[in-house]
Short mmCIF file of C-alpha atoms in Angstrom, two decimals:
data_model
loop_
_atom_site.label_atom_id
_atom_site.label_comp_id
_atom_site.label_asym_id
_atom_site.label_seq_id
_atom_site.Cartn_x
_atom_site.Cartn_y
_atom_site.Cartn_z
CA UNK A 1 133.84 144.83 51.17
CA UNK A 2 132.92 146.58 54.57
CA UNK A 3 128.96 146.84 53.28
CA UNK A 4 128.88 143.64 51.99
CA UNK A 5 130.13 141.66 54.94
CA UNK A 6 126.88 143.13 57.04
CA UNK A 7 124.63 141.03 54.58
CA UNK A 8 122.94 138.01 55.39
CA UNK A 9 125.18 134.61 53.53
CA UNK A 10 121.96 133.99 51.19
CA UNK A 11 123.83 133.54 47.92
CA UNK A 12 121.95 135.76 46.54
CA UNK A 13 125.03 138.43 47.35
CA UNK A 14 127.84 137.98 45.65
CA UNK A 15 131.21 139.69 45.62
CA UNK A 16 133.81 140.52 43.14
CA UNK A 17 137.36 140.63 44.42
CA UNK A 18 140.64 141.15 43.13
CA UNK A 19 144.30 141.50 43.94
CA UNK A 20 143.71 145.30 45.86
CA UNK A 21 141.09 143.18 48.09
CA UNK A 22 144.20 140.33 49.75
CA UNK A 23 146.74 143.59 49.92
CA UNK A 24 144.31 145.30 52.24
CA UNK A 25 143.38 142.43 54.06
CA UNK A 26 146.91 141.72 54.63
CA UNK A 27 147.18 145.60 55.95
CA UNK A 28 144.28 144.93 57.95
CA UNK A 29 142.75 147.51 56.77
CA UNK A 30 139.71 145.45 56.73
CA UNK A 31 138.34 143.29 59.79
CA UNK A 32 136.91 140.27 58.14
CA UNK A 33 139.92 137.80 57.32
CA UNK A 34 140.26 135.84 54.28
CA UNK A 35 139.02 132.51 55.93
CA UNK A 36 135.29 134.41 56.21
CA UNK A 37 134.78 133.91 52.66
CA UNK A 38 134.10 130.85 50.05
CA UNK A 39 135.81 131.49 46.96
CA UNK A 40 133.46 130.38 43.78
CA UNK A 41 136.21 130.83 41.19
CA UNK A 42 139.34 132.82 39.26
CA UNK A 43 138.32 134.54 36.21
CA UNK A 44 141.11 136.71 35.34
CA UNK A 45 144.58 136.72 35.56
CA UNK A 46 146.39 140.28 34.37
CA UNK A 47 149.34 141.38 33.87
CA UNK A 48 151.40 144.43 34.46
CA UNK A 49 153.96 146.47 33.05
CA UNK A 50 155.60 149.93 34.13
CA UNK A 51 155.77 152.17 31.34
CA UNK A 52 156.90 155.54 29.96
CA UNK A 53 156.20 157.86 26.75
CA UNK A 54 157.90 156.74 23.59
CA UNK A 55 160.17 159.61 23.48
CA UNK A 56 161.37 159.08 26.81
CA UNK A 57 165.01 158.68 27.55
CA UNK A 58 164.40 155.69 29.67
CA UNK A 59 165.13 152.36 27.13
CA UNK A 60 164.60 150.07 29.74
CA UNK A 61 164.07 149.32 33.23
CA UNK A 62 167.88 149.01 33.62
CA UNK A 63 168.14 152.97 32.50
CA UNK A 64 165.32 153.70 35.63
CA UNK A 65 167.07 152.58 38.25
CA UNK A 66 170.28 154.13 37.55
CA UNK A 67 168.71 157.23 37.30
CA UNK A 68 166.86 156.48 40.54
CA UNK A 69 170.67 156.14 42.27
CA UNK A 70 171.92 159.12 40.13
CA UNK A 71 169.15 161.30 41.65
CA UNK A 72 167.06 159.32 45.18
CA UNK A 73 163.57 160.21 45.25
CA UNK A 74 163.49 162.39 41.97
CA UNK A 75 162.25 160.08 39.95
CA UNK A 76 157.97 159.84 40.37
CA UNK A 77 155.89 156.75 39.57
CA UNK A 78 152.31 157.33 39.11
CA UNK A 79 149.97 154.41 40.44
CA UNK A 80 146.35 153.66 41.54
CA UNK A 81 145.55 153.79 45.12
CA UNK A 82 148.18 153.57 48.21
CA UNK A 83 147.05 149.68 48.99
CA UNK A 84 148.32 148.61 45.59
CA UNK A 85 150.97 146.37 44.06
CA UNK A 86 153.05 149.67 43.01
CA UNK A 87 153.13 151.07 46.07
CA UNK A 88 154.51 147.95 47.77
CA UNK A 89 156.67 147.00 44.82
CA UNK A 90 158.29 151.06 45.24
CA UNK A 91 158.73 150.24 48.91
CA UNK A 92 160.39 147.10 48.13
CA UNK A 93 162.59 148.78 45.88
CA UNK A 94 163.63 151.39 48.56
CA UNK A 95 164.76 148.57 50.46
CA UNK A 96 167.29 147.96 47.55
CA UNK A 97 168.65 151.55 47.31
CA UNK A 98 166.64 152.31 44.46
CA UNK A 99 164.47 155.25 45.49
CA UNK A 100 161.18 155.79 43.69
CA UNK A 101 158.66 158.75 44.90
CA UNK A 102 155.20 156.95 44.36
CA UNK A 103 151.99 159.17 43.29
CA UNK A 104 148.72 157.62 43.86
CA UNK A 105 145.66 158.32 41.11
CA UNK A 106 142.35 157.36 42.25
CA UNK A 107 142.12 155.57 38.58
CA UNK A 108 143.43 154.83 35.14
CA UNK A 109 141.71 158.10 33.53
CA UNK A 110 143.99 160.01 35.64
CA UNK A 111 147.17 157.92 35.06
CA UNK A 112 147.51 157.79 32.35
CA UNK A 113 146.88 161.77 31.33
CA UNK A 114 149.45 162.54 34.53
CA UNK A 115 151.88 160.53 32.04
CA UNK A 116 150.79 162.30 28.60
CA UNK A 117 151.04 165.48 30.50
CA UNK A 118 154.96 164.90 32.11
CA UNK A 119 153.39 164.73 35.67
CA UNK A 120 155.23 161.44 36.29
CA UNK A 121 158.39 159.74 34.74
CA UNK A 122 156.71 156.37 34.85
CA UNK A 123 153.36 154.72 35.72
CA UNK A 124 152.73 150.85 36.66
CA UNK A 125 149.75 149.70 34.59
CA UNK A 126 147.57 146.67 34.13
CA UNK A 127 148.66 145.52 30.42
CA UNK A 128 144.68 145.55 29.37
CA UNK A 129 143.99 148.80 30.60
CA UNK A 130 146.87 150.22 28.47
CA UNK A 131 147.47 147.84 25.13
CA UNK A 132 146.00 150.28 22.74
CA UNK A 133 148.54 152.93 23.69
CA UNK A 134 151.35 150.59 23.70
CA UNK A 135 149.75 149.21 19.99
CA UNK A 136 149.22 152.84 18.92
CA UNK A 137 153.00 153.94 19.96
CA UNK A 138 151.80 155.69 22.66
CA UNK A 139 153.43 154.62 25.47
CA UNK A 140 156.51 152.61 25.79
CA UNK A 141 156.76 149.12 28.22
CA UNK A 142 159.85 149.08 30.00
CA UNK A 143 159.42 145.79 32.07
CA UNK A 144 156.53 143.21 33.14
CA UNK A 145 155.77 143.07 36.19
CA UNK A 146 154.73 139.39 36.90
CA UNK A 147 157.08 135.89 37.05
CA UNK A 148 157.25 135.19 33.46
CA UNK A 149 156.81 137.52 29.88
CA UNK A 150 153.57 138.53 28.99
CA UNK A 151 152.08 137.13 26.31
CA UNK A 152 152.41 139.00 22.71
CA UNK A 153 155.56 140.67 23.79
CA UNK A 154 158.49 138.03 24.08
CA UNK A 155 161.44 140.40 24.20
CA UNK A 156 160.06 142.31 26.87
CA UNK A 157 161.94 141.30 30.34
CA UNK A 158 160.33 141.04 33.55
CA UNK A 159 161.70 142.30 36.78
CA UNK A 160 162.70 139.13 37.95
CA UNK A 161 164.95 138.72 35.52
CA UNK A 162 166.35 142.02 35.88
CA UNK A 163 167.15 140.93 39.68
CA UNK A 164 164.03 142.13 41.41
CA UNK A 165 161.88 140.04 43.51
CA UNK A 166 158.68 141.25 41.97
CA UNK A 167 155.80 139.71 40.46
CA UNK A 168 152.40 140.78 40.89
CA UNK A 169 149.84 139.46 38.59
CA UNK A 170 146.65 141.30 38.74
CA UNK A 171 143.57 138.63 39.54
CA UNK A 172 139.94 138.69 39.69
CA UNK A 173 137.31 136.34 40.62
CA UNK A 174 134.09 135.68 42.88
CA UNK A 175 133.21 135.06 46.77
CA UNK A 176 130.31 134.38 48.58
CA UNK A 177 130.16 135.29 52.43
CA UNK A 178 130.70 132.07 54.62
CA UNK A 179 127.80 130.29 55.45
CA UNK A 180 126.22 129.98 52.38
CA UNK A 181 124.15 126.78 51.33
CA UNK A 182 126.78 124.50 49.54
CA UNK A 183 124.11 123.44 46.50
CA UNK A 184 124.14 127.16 45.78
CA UNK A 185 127.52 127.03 46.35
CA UNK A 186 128.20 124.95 44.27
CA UNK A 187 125.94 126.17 41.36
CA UNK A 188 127.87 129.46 41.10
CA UNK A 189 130.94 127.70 40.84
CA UNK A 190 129.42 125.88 38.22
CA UNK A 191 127.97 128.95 36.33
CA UNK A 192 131.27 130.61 36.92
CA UNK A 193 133.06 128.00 35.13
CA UNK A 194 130.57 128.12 32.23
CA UNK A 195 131.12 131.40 31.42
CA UNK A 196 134.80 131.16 31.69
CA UNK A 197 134.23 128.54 28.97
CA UNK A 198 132.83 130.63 26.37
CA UNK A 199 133.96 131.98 23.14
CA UNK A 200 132.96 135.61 23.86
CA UNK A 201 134.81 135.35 26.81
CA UNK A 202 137.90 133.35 24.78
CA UNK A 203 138.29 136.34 22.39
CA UNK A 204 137.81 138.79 24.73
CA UNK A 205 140.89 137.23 27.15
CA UNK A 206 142.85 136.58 23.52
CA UNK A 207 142.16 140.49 22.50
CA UNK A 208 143.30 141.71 25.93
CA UNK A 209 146.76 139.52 25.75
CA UNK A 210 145.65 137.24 28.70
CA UNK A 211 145.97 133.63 28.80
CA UNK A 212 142.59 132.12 29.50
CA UNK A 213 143.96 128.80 30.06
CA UNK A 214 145.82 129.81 32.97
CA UNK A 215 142.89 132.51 34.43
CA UNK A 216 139.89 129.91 35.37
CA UNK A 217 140.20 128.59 38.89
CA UNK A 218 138.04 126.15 40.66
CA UNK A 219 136.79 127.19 43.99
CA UNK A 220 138.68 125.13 46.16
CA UNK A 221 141.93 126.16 43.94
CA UNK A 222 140.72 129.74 43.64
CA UNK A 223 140.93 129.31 47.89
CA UNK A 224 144.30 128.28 48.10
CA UNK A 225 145.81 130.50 45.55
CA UNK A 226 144.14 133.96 47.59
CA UNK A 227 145.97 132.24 50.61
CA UNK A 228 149.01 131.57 48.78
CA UNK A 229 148.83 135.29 47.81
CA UNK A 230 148.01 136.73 51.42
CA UNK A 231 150.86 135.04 52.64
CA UNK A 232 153.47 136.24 50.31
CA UNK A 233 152.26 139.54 50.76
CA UNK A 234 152.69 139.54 54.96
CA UNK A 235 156.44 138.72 54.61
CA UNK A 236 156.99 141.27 51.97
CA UNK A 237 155.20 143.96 54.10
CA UNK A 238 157.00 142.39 57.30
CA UNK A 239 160.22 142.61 55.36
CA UNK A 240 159.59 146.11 53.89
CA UNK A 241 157.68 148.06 56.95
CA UNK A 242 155.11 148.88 54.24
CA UNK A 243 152.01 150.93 55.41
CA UNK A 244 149.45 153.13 54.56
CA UNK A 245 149.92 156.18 55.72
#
């Protein structure tokens, strides 16, 4: 993100963001703002589940957070990266009594072997980047992590029905740098929308237990959902004095 907002706005540079990019802009970790971008389109919308291993003694989410009040800060969740949606959702959680020790992984290769090797009680995981051990009895889902169920697994609750205020859909999609002429602009939007259109890309969203028809977002609504998004995420980190430390 730094690198790319020295270039020139030629539309020739492109830049591919996704959910980590509006939780560090809220953190201001970066300097550019969200308004210094055009946003060309949504192409993915994730979901997320925290899991365990099959032969843990964790049923549910419910059985968690007891055992988060039986024993505070004993129980770890593993995680990717300290500006993520697990480590706010652990310090949102704190704020409820229920105290989580978060470990950061600098990616999924790592996560998920701290979990096959007992390093962690629980990790928060993109559903795609973990169906085949949840299909292969792998791993176990405890509870989605977004507003509603995730699709393929009806009986699985979310947290907001357990009572937590939690729901952090995972999101990708393209911006340009502001400034850019808007007939290229609007081509990329365009091409985006194409693609999003295809059947490779149909299966491939079907495969990886996304909905499709809810992932493609125009520009201008790909715009006002980021801003949407950036806003909810200042109150929570107002609300939960959540920083990077």
């Amino acid at each position: 993100m730094i690198e790319y907002m020295k270039r020139a706005p030629d539309g020739y540079s492109i830049l591919g963001i996704e959910t980590d990019y509006v939780i560090s802009t809220a953190l201001g970790i970066y300097k550019s703002k969200i308004e210094d971008l055009d946003y060309i389109g949504r192409v993915q919308m994730d979901s997320a589940w925290i899991l365990t291993m099959p032969n843990s003694p964790f049923k549910g989410f419910d059985d968690v957070v007891a055992e988060a009040k039986k024993k505070p800060g004993k129980l770890l969740l593993g995680g990717i990266g300290l500006t993520s949606s697990e480590a706010i959702t652990v310090a949102k959680l704190d704020k409820q009594g229920i105290k989580i020790k978060y470990i950061s992984y600098d990616g999924g290769g790592e996560l998920h072997a701290a979990l096959f090797r007992g390093d962690v009680d629980i990790i928060w995981e993109e559903v795609s980047d973990v169906l085949h051990y949840v299909q292969n009895n792998q791993m176990k889902p405890l509870v989605a992590c977004v507003g509603k169920r995730i699709n393929g697994f009806p009986d699985l609750p979310t947290m907001k029905e357990l009572g937590f205020d939690v729901d952090f859909p995972f999101f990708r999609g393209i911006a340009i740098k502001k400034g850019v002429d808007p007939v290229i602009r609007e081509k990329l939007s365009q091409a985006v929308l194409k693609a999003s259109e295809t059947k490779e890309w149909q299966d491939y969203m079907l495969e990886k237990k996304m909905d499709a028809s809810q992932s493609h977002l125009s520009g201008q609504e790909f715009g006002e959902f980021v801003r949407s998004y950036y806003n909810d995420l200042k109150k929570i980190i107002d609300e939960t004095g959540f920083s990077v430390k």
